[in-house]
Every structure is written in structure tokens, then in C-alpha cells.
């Protein structure tokens, strides 16, 4: 059995939500900071650039570090 839709897909009345730059900008900055923080902890938090003493953070994100291709050991 074949169902034929009466709705023309070319004249769909679906409207996309519209956002202004002022609405998106704070979220873009927030997400950018989260990404930079994540990249820091996964890729650079070791040795001279470490915030926390010891290797706990490094060991916690070690597999992610290797998966993303950051130099490690
Ligand atoms: Zn490693």
C-alpha cells in the first residue's frame, strides 16, 4: 500500500527559529571558554604548565590525551 502525502514538501510551512547575535554571543563565549578549559586540561595540564600538583589530572585525562593526539610520553 502506498501512502501519498497531500503536503507539498517544497511549500512546507515549517519555520526555523531565528536568533540574533546578541542572544547567541554570551553562549558562544561560554562554550568557547569551556572548550579552551577542556583543551587545557586534556592537552597541556602537565609539568611546568600544571595548575594542580602531582599527576592526577594528567592520569585522569590520559586516554583522551592520546586519543586526541597530544604529545605525552
Ligand atoms: Zn601518555
mmCIF file of C-alpha atoms and ligand atoms in Angstrom:
data_model
loop_
_atom_site.group_PDB
_atom_site.id
_atom_site.type_symbol
_atom_site.label_atom_id
_atom_site.label_comp_id
_atom_site.label_asym_id
_atom_site.label_seq_id
_atom_site.Cartn_x
_atom_site.Cartn_y
_atom_site.Cartn_z
ATOM 1 C CA UNK A 1 0.000 0.000 0.000
ATOM 2 C CA UNK A 2 1.337 3.395 -0.949
ATOM 3 C CA UNK A 3 0.528 6.490 1.034
ATOM 4 C CA UNK A 4 0.721 9.743 -0.816
ATOM 5 C CA UNK A 5 1.128 12.837 1.264
ATOM 6 C CA UNK A 6 -1.057 15.791 0.472
ATOM 7 C CA UNK A 7 1.596 18.171 1.766
ATOM 8 C CA UNK A 8 3.935 19.544 -0.843
ATOM 9 C CA UNK A 9 7.471 19.302 0.604
ATOM 10 C CA UNK A 10 8.584 22.281 -1.454
ATOM 11 C CA UNK A 11 5.969 24.549 0.116
ATOM 12 C CA UNK A 12 6.391 23.415 3.701
ATOM 13 C CA UNK A 13 5.275 25.860 6.358
ATOM 14 C CA UNK A 14 7.976 24.844 8.834
ATOM 15 C CA UNK A 15 9.685 27.927 10.171
ATOM 16 C CA UNK A 16 13.142 27.861 11.661
ATOM 17 C CA UNK A 17 13.790 29.712 14.908
ATOM 18 C CA UNK A 18 15.555 32.989 14.463
ATOM 19 C CA UNK A 19 18.304 34.134 16.793
ATOM 20 C CA UNK A 20 20.057 37.433 16.992
ATOM 21 C CA UNK A 21 23.792 37.783 17.517
ATOM 22 C CA UNK A 22 23.192 39.376 20.924
ATOM 23 C CA UNK A 23 21.315 36.242 22.047
ATOM 24 C CA UNK A 24 23.969 33.835 20.807
ATOM 25 C CA UNK A 25 27.142 35.732 21.740
ATOM 26 C CA UNK A 26 27.165 35.026 25.522
ATOM 27 C CA UNK A 27 26.589 31.301 24.889
ATOM 28 C CA UNK A 28 29.265 31.240 22.196
ATOM 29 C CA UNK A 29 31.756 32.840 24.600
ATOM 30 C CA UNK A 30 30.761 30.439 27.385
ATOM 31 C CA UNK A 31 31.107 27.367 25.174
ATOM 32 C CA UNK A 32 34.392 28.698 23.800
ATOM 33 C CA UNK A 33 35.764 29.098 27.324
ATOM 34 C CA UNK A 34 34.603 25.582 28.241
ATOM 35 C CA UNK A 35 36.329 24.185 25.155
ATOM 36 C CA UNK A 36 39.536 26.058 25.937
ATOM 37 C CA UNK A 37 39.423 24.826 29.540
ATOM 38 C CA UNK A 38 38.869 21.256 28.332
ATOM 39 C CA UNK A 39 41.716 21.516 25.826
ATOM 40 C CA UNK A 40 43.951 22.913 28.560
ATOM 41 C CA UNK A 41 43.215 20.073 30.993
ATOM 42 C CA UNK A 42 43.477 17.353 28.362
ATOM 43 C CA UNK A 43 46.410 18.683 26.408
ATOM 44 C CA UNK A 44 48.605 20.971 28.463
ATOM 45 C CA UNK A 45 47.995 20.379 32.170
ATOM 46 C CA UNK A 46 51.339 18.748 32.908
ATOM 47 C CA UNK A 47 54.725 19.745 34.262
ATOM 48 C CA UNK A 48 55.544 23.456 34.083
ATOM 49 C CA UNK A 49 52.046 24.455 32.921
ATOM 50 C CA UNK A 50 50.239 22.409 35.575
ATOM 51 C CA UNK A 51 47.833 24.159 37.940
ATOM 52 C CA UNK A 52 47.462 21.184 40.278
ATOM 53 C CA UNK A 53 50.408 19.409 41.846
ATOM 54 C CA UNK A 54 51.006 15.805 41.009
ATOM 55 C CA UNK A 55 49.857 13.831 38.001
ATOM 56 C CA UNK A 56 46.244 13.233 38.992
ATOM 57 C CA UNK A 57 44.720 15.410 36.280
ATOM 58 C CA UNK A 58 47.153 14.082 33.706
ATOM 59 C CA UNK A 59 46.365 10.482 34.586
ATOM 60 C CA UNK A 60 42.621 11.176 34.668
ATOM 61 C CA UNK A 61 42.590 12.524 31.087
ATOM 62 C CA UNK A 62 45.426 10.350 29.824
ATOM 63 C CA UNK A 63 43.396 8.250 27.382
ATOM 64 C CA UNK A 64 41.701 11.348 25.976
ATOM 65 C CA UNK A 65 45.097 12.909 25.554
ATOM 66 C CA UNK A 66 46.339 10.005 23.462
ATOM 67 C CA UNK A 67 43.105 9.778 21.501
ATOM 68 C CA UNK A 68 43.287 13.457 20.539
ATOM 69 C CA UNK A 69 46.946 13.183 19.551
ATOM 70 C CA UNK A 70 48.560 15.450 22.125
ATOM 71 C CA UNK A 71 52.195 14.620 22.770
ATOM 72 C CA UNK A 72 52.562 12.742 26.007
ATOM 73 C CA UNK A 73 55.388 10.294 26.540
HETATM 74 ZN ZN1 LIG B 1 50.611 9.083 27.601
#
